[in-house]
PDB file of C-alpha atoms and ligand atoms in Angstrom:
ATOM      1  CA  MET A 523     -77.060  40.416 -52.576  1.00  0.00           C
ATOM      2  CA  VAL A 524     -74.684  40.563 -54.857  1.00  0.00           C
ATOM      3  CA  GLU A 525     -72.721  43.607 -54.782  1.00  0.00           C
ATOM      4  CA  ARG A 526     -69.036  45.182 -55.135  1.00  0.00           C
ATOM      5  CA  THR A 527     -66.798  46.633 -52.876  1.00  0.00           C
ATOM      6  CA  LEU A 528     -63.404  47.839 -53.850  1.00  0.00           C
ATOM      7  CA  ALA A 529     -60.169  46.776 -52.752  1.00  0.00           C
ATOM      8  CA  ILE A 530     -56.098  47.216 -52.183  1.00  0.00           C
ATOM      9  CA  ILE A 531     -53.190  45.692 -51.646  1.00  0.00           C
ATOM     10  CA  LYS A 532     -50.808  48.091 -50.305  1.00  0.00           C
ATOM     11  CA  PRO A 533     -47.628  48.581 -50.581  1.00  0.00           C
ATOM     12  CA  ASP A 534     -46.415  47.418 -47.659  1.00  0.00           C
ATOM     13  CA  ALA A 535     -48.182  44.133 -48.757  1.00  0.00           C
ATOM     14  CA  VAL A 536     -46.984  44.488 -52.256  1.00  0.00           C
ATOM     15  CA  LYS A 537     -42.929  44.654 -51.323  1.00  0.00           C
ATOM     16  CA  LYS A 538     -43.737  41.403 -48.984  1.00  0.00           C
ATOM     17  CA  ARG A 539     -44.188  39.614 -51.891  1.00  0.00           C
ATOM     18  CA  VAL A 540     -47.930  38.219 -50.979  1.00  0.00           C
ATOM     19  CA  ILE A 541     -49.884  40.151 -53.715  1.00  0.00           C
ATOM     20  CA  GLY A 542     -51.367  36.419 -54.838  1.00  0.00           C
ATOM     21  CA  LYS A 543     -51.272  34.835 -51.106  1.00  0.00           C
ATOM     22  CA  ILE A 544     -54.131  37.715 -50.700  1.00  0.00           C
ATOM     23  CA  ILE A 545     -56.546  37.356 -54.333  1.00  0.00           C
ATOM     24  CA  GLN A 546     -56.501  33.888 -52.996  1.00  0.00           C
ATOM     25  CA  ARG A 547     -58.570  34.670 -49.911  1.00  0.00           C
ATOM     26  CA  TYR A 548     -60.674  37.113 -51.577  1.00  0.00           C
ATOM     27  CA  GLU A 549     -61.318  34.045 -54.460  1.00  0.00           C
ATOM     28  CA  ASP A 550     -61.550  31.234 -51.593  1.00  0.00           C
ATOM     29  CA  ALA A 551     -64.511  33.643 -49.687  1.00  0.00           C
ATOM     30  CA  GLY A 552     -65.957  33.741 -53.169  1.00  0.00           C
ATOM     31  CA  LEU A 553     -65.182  37.665 -53.939  1.00  0.00           C
ATOM     32  CA  ILE A 554     -64.267  37.303 -57.853  1.00  0.00           C
ATOM     33  CA  PRO A 555     -62.260  40.688 -58.902  1.00  0.00           C
ATOM     34  CA  ILE A 556     -64.075  41.917 -62.139  1.00  0.00           C
ATOM     35  CA  ALA A 557     -61.451  44.594 -62.676  1.00  0.00           C
ATOM     36  CA  MET A 558     -57.540  44.950 -61.671  1.00  0.00           C
ATOM     37  CA  LYS A 559     -54.606  46.998 -61.952  1.00  0.00           C
ATOM     38  CA  MET A 560     -51.163  47.830 -60.576  1.00  0.00           C
ATOM     39  CA  MET A 561     -50.337  51.123 -60.002  1.00  0.00           C
ATOM     40  CA  ARG A 562     -48.169  53.372 -57.592  1.00  0.00           C
ATOM     41  CA  MET A 563     -50.075  56.001 -57.004  1.00  0.00           C
ATOM     42  CA  SER A 564     -49.105  60.171 -57.147  1.00  0.00           C
ATOM     43  CA  LYS A 565     -49.563  61.609 -53.898  1.00  0.00           C
ATOM     44  CA  ALA A 566     -52.012  63.656 -55.347  1.00  0.00           C
ATOM     45  CA  VAL A 567     -54.561  60.962 -55.831  1.00  0.00           C
ATOM     46  CA  ALA A 568     -53.678  59.594 -52.756  1.00  0.00           C
ATOM     47  CA  GLU A 569     -55.207  62.462 -51.356  1.00  0.00           C
ATOM     48  CA  GLY A 570     -58.251  61.859 -53.473  1.00  0.00           C
ATOM     49  CA  PHE A 571     -58.363  58.645 -52.676  1.00  0.00           C
ATOM     50  CA  TYR A 572     -59.033  59.315 -49.156  1.00  0.00           C
ATOM     51  CA  ALA A 573     -60.266  62.841 -49.008  1.00  0.00           C
ATOM     52  CA  VAL A 574     -62.437  61.570 -46.614  1.00  0.00           C
ATOM     53  CA  HIS A 575     -59.930  61.830 -43.870  1.00  0.00           C
ATOM     54  CA  GLN A 576     -58.069  64.943 -44.792  1.00  0.00           C
ATOM     55  CA  GLU A 577     -58.590  66.329 -41.621  1.00  0.00           C
ATOM     56  CA  ARG A 578     -57.327  63.786 -39.712  1.00  0.00           C
ATOM     57  CA  PRO A 579     -53.635  64.107 -38.231  1.00  0.00           C
ATOM     58  CA  PHE A 580     -52.866  60.466 -39.622  1.00  0.00           C
ATOM     59  CA  PHE A 581     -53.961  61.757 -43.210  1.00  0.00           C
ATOM     60  CA  HIS A 582     -50.370  63.164 -44.521  1.00  0.00           C
ATOM     61  CA  ASP A 583     -48.256  60.564 -43.642  1.00  0.00           C
ATOM     62  CA  LEU A 584     -51.726  57.745 -44.815  1.00  0.00           C
ATOM     63  CA  THR A 585     -50.755  58.830 -48.016  1.00  0.00           C
ATOM     64  CA  THR A 586     -47.151  59.139 -47.932  1.00  0.00           C
ATOM     65  CA  SER A 587     -47.517  55.523 -47.385  1.00  0.00           C
ATOM     66  CA  MET A 588     -49.814  54.755 -49.814  1.00  0.00           C
ATOM     67  CA  SER A 589     -47.768  56.848 -52.408  1.00  0.00           C
ATOM     68  CA  SER A 590     -44.359  54.475 -51.850  1.00  0.00           C
ATOM     69  CA  GLY A 591     -44.669  51.969 -53.741  1.00  0.00           C
ATOM     70  CA  PRO A 592     -47.008  49.763 -55.958  1.00  0.00           C
ATOM     71  CA  SER A 593     -50.799  48.819 -54.972  1.00  0.00           C
ATOM     72  CA  VAL A 594     -53.091  46.451 -56.512  1.00  0.00           C
ATOM     73  CA  VAL A 595     -56.551  48.007 -56.831  1.00  0.00           C
ATOM     74  CA  LEU A 596     -59.774  45.251 -57.399  1.00  0.00           C
ATOM     75  CA  VAL A 597     -63.127  45.303 -57.264  1.00  0.00           C
ATOM     76  CA  LEU A 598     -64.708  42.505 -56.009  1.00  0.00           C
ATOM     77  CA  GLU A 599     -68.180  41.723 -56.692  1.00  0.00           C
ATOM     78  CA  GLY A 600     -70.241  38.323 -54.516  1.00  0.00           C
ATOM     79  CA  GLU A 601     -72.619  38.072 -52.202  1.00  0.00           C
ATOM     80  CA  HIS A 602     -72.749  41.119 -49.509  1.00  0.00           C
ATOM     81  CA  ALA A 603     -69.412  42.238 -50.878  1.00  0.00           C
ATOM     82  CA  ILE A 604     -68.540  45.432 -49.152  1.00  0.00           C
ATOM     83  CA  ARG A 605     -69.161  43.114 -45.667  1.00  0.00           C
ATOM     84  CA  ALA A 606     -67.730  40.468 -46.064  1.00  0.00           C
ATOM     85  CA  ASN A 607     -64.455  41.895 -47.894  1.00  0.00           C
ATOM     86  CA  ARG A 608     -64.464  43.703 -44.382  1.00  0.00           C
ATOM     87  CA  GLU A 609     -64.652  40.719 -42.101  1.00  0.00           C
ATOM     88  CA  LEU A 610     -62.376  39.051 -44.061  1.00  0.00           C
ATOM     89  CA  MET A 611     -59.844  41.699 -43.692  1.00  0.00           C
ATOM     90  CA  GLY A 612     -59.855  41.987 -40.285  1.00  0.00           C
ATOM     91  CA  ALA A 613     -59.793  45.407 -37.958  1.00  0.00           C
ATOM     92  CA  THR A 614     -58.053  48.043 -39.398  1.00  0.00           C
ATOM     93  CA  ASP A 615     -55.399  48.135 -36.584  1.00  0.00           C
ATOM     94  CA  PRO A 616     -53.381  44.461 -36.749  1.00  0.00           C
ATOM     95  CA  GLN A 617     -52.848  43.870 -33.558  1.00  0.00           C
ATOM     96  CA  LYS A 618     -56.725  44.230 -33.223  1.00  0.00           C
ATOM     97  CA  ALA A 619     -57.961  42.176 -36.461  1.00  0.00           C
ATOM     98  CA  GLU A 620     -58.993  38.676 -35.638  1.00  0.00           C
ATOM     99  CA  PRO A 621     -56.655  35.870 -36.264  1.00  0.00           C
ATOM    100  CA  GLY A 622     -57.194  34.237 -39.672  1.00  0.00           C
ATOM    101  CA  THR A 623     -58.031  38.419 -40.647  1.00  0.00           C
ATOM    102  CA  ILE A 624     -56.101  39.145 -43.737  1.00  0.00           C
ATOM    103  CA  ARG A 625     -54.657  42.001 -41.818  1.00  0.00           C
ATOM    104  CA  ALA A 626     -53.271  39.988 -38.735  1.00  0.00           C
ATOM    105  CA  ALA A 627     -51.577  37.352 -41.307  1.00  0.00           C
ATOM    106  CA  HIS A 628     -50.138  40.045 -43.191  1.00  0.00           C
ATOM    107  CA  GLY A 629     -50.200  43.551 -41.748  1.00  0.00           C
ATOM    108  CA  ALA A 630     -47.324  45.602 -39.150  1.00  0.00           C
ATOM    109  CA  SER A 631     -48.890  48.208 -37.994  1.00  0.00           C
ATOM    110  CA  ILE A 632     -51.738  50.482 -38.145  1.00  0.00           C
ATOM    111  CA  GLU A 633     -50.723  51.983 -41.468  1.00  0.00           C
ATOM    112  CA  ALA A 634     -49.032  49.067 -42.796  1.00  0.00           C
ATOM    113  CA  ASN A 635     -52.026  47.183 -42.589  1.00  0.00           C
ATOM    114  CA  ALA A 636     -52.157  45.835 -45.840  1.00  0.00           C
ATOM    115  CA  VAL A 637     -55.331  45.981 -47.815  1.00  0.00           C
ATOM    116  CA  HIS A 638     -58.306  48.546 -47.677  1.00  0.00           C
ATOM    117  CA  GLY A 639     -61.641  47.766 -48.574  1.00  0.00           C
ATOM    118  CA  SER A 640     -64.923  50.041 -48.738  1.00  0.00           C
ATOM    119  CA  ASP A 641     -66.665  50.631 -45.338  1.00  0.00           C
ATOM    120  CA  SER A 642     -70.402  51.385 -46.996  1.00  0.00           C
ATOM    121  CA  PRO A 643     -72.384  51.233 -50.045  1.00  0.00           C
ATOM    122  CA  GLU A 644     -71.808  55.406 -50.502  1.00  0.00           C
ATOM    123  CA  THR A 645     -67.750  54.635 -50.299  1.00  0.00           C
ATOM    124  CA  ALA A 646     -67.793  51.877 -52.417  1.00  0.00           C
ATOM    125  CA  ASP A 647     -68.990  53.646 -54.911  1.00  0.00           C
ATOM    126  CA  PHE A 648     -67.045  56.651 -55.281  1.00  0.00           C
ATOM    127  CA  GLU A 649     -63.867  54.846 -54.658  1.00  0.00           C
ATOM    128  CA  ILE A 650     -65.129  52.326 -57.642  1.00  0.00           C
ATOM    129  CA  ARG A 651     -65.569  54.973 -59.523  1.00  0.00           C
ATOM    130  CA  TYR A 652     -62.387  56.898 -58.687  1.00  0.00           C
ATOM    131  CA  PHE A 653     -60.255  53.982 -59.733  1.00  0.00           C
ATOM    132  CA  PHE A 654     -62.241  52.349 -62.442  1.00  0.00           C
ATOM    133  CA  PRO A 655     -64.492  55.284 -64.482  1.00  0.00           C
ATOM    134  CA  GLU A 656     -64.952  52.773 -67.007  1.00  0.00           C
ATOM    135  CA  ILE A 657     -67.647  49.732 -64.999  1.00  0.00           C
ATOM    136  CA  GLU A 658     -70.533  50.050 -62.659  1.00  0.00           C
ATOM    137  CA  SER A 659     -70.041  50.113 -59.187  1.00  0.00           C
ATOM    138  CA  THR A 660     -72.990  47.599 -58.352  1.00  0.00           C
ATOM    139  CA  ALA A 661     -73.746  44.284 -59.513  1.00  0.00           C
ATOM    140  CA  ARG A 662     -75.940  43.598 -62.485  1.00  0.00           C
TER     141      ARG A 662
HETATM  142  P1  CMP B1913     -57.799  52.272 -44.422  1.00  0.00           P
HETATM  143  O1  CMP B1913     -59.332  50.977 -44.461  1.00  0.00           O
HETATM  144  O2  CMP B1913     -56.817  52.273 -45.866  1.00  0.00           O
HETATM  145  O3  CMP B1913     -58.782  53.005 -44.997  1.00  0.00           O
HETATM  146  C1  CMP B1913     -57.527  54.973 -43.854  1.00  0.00           C
HETATM  147  C2  CMP B1913     -56.342  54.509 -43.262  1.00  0.00           C
HETATM  148  O4  CMP B1913     -55.753  54.907 -42.853  1.00  0.00           O
HETATM  149  C3  CMP B1913     -56.231  53.140 -42.408  1.00  0.00           C
HETATM  150  O5  CMP B1913     -56.849  51.946 -42.989  1.00  0.00           O
HETATM  151  C4  CMP B1913     -55.160  53.127 -41.971  1.00  0.00           C
HETATM  152  O6  CMP B1913     -54.640  51.892 -42.495  1.00  0.00           O
HETATM  153  C5  CMP B1913     -54.691  54.007 -41.781  1.00  0.00           C
HETATM  154  N1  CMP B1913     -54.766  54.690 -40.850  1.00  0.00           N
HETATM  155  C6  CMP B1913     -53.050  55.622 -39.748  1.00  0.00           C
HETATM  156  N2  CMP B1913     -53.814  55.516 -38.648  1.00  0.00           N
HETATM  157  C7  CMP B1913     -55.712  55.409 -38.534  1.00  0.00           C
HETATM  158  C8  CMP B1913     -55.278  55.478 -37.312  1.00  0.00           C
HETATM  159  N3  CMP B1913     -55.810  56.453 -35.957  1.00  0.00           N
HETATM  160  N4  CMP B1913     -57.307  55.231 -37.448  1.00  0.00           N
HETATM  161  C9  CMP B1913     -57.945  54.767 -38.690  1.00  0.00           C
HETATM  162  N5  CMP B1913     -56.755  54.148 -39.310  1.00  0.00           N
HETATM  163  C10 CMP B1913     -55.706  55.287 -39.628  1.00  0.00           C
END
């Protein structure tokens, strides 16, 4: 089943100059960028994006780091894109991420974990619409 997922190359990875390496991994895994933009999120935009986490103790630090510099926000399309991207990223905490995953290679800490990826069809739908209201969230 071809589907779409939202990915973010976070400010820590942009600062490390690994945008190209991360996009190469998506493409090599058959996750094709169909929309992409580079932006510096305001704190309010980061708070809206991560609203599901607003009661969590890390919410302030998370939204501060997401608004600390530019990110690359992408829609990826491919077979089982949501699950495929989560496997490619590895565990949220880079110390626990499988060797060979993006977070194992480029993440430094749970906060500076290089990338974000939607975790379910419902969040993919919300997240794609949040940054790309002009495109459809599901593949045709
Ligand atoms: P992400 O996939 O972008 O989704 C929420 C983010 O919150 C997560 O990656 C981490 O960068 C960050 N975060 C910080 N602390 C935690 C925590 N204890 N558990 C989960 N996520 C955390």
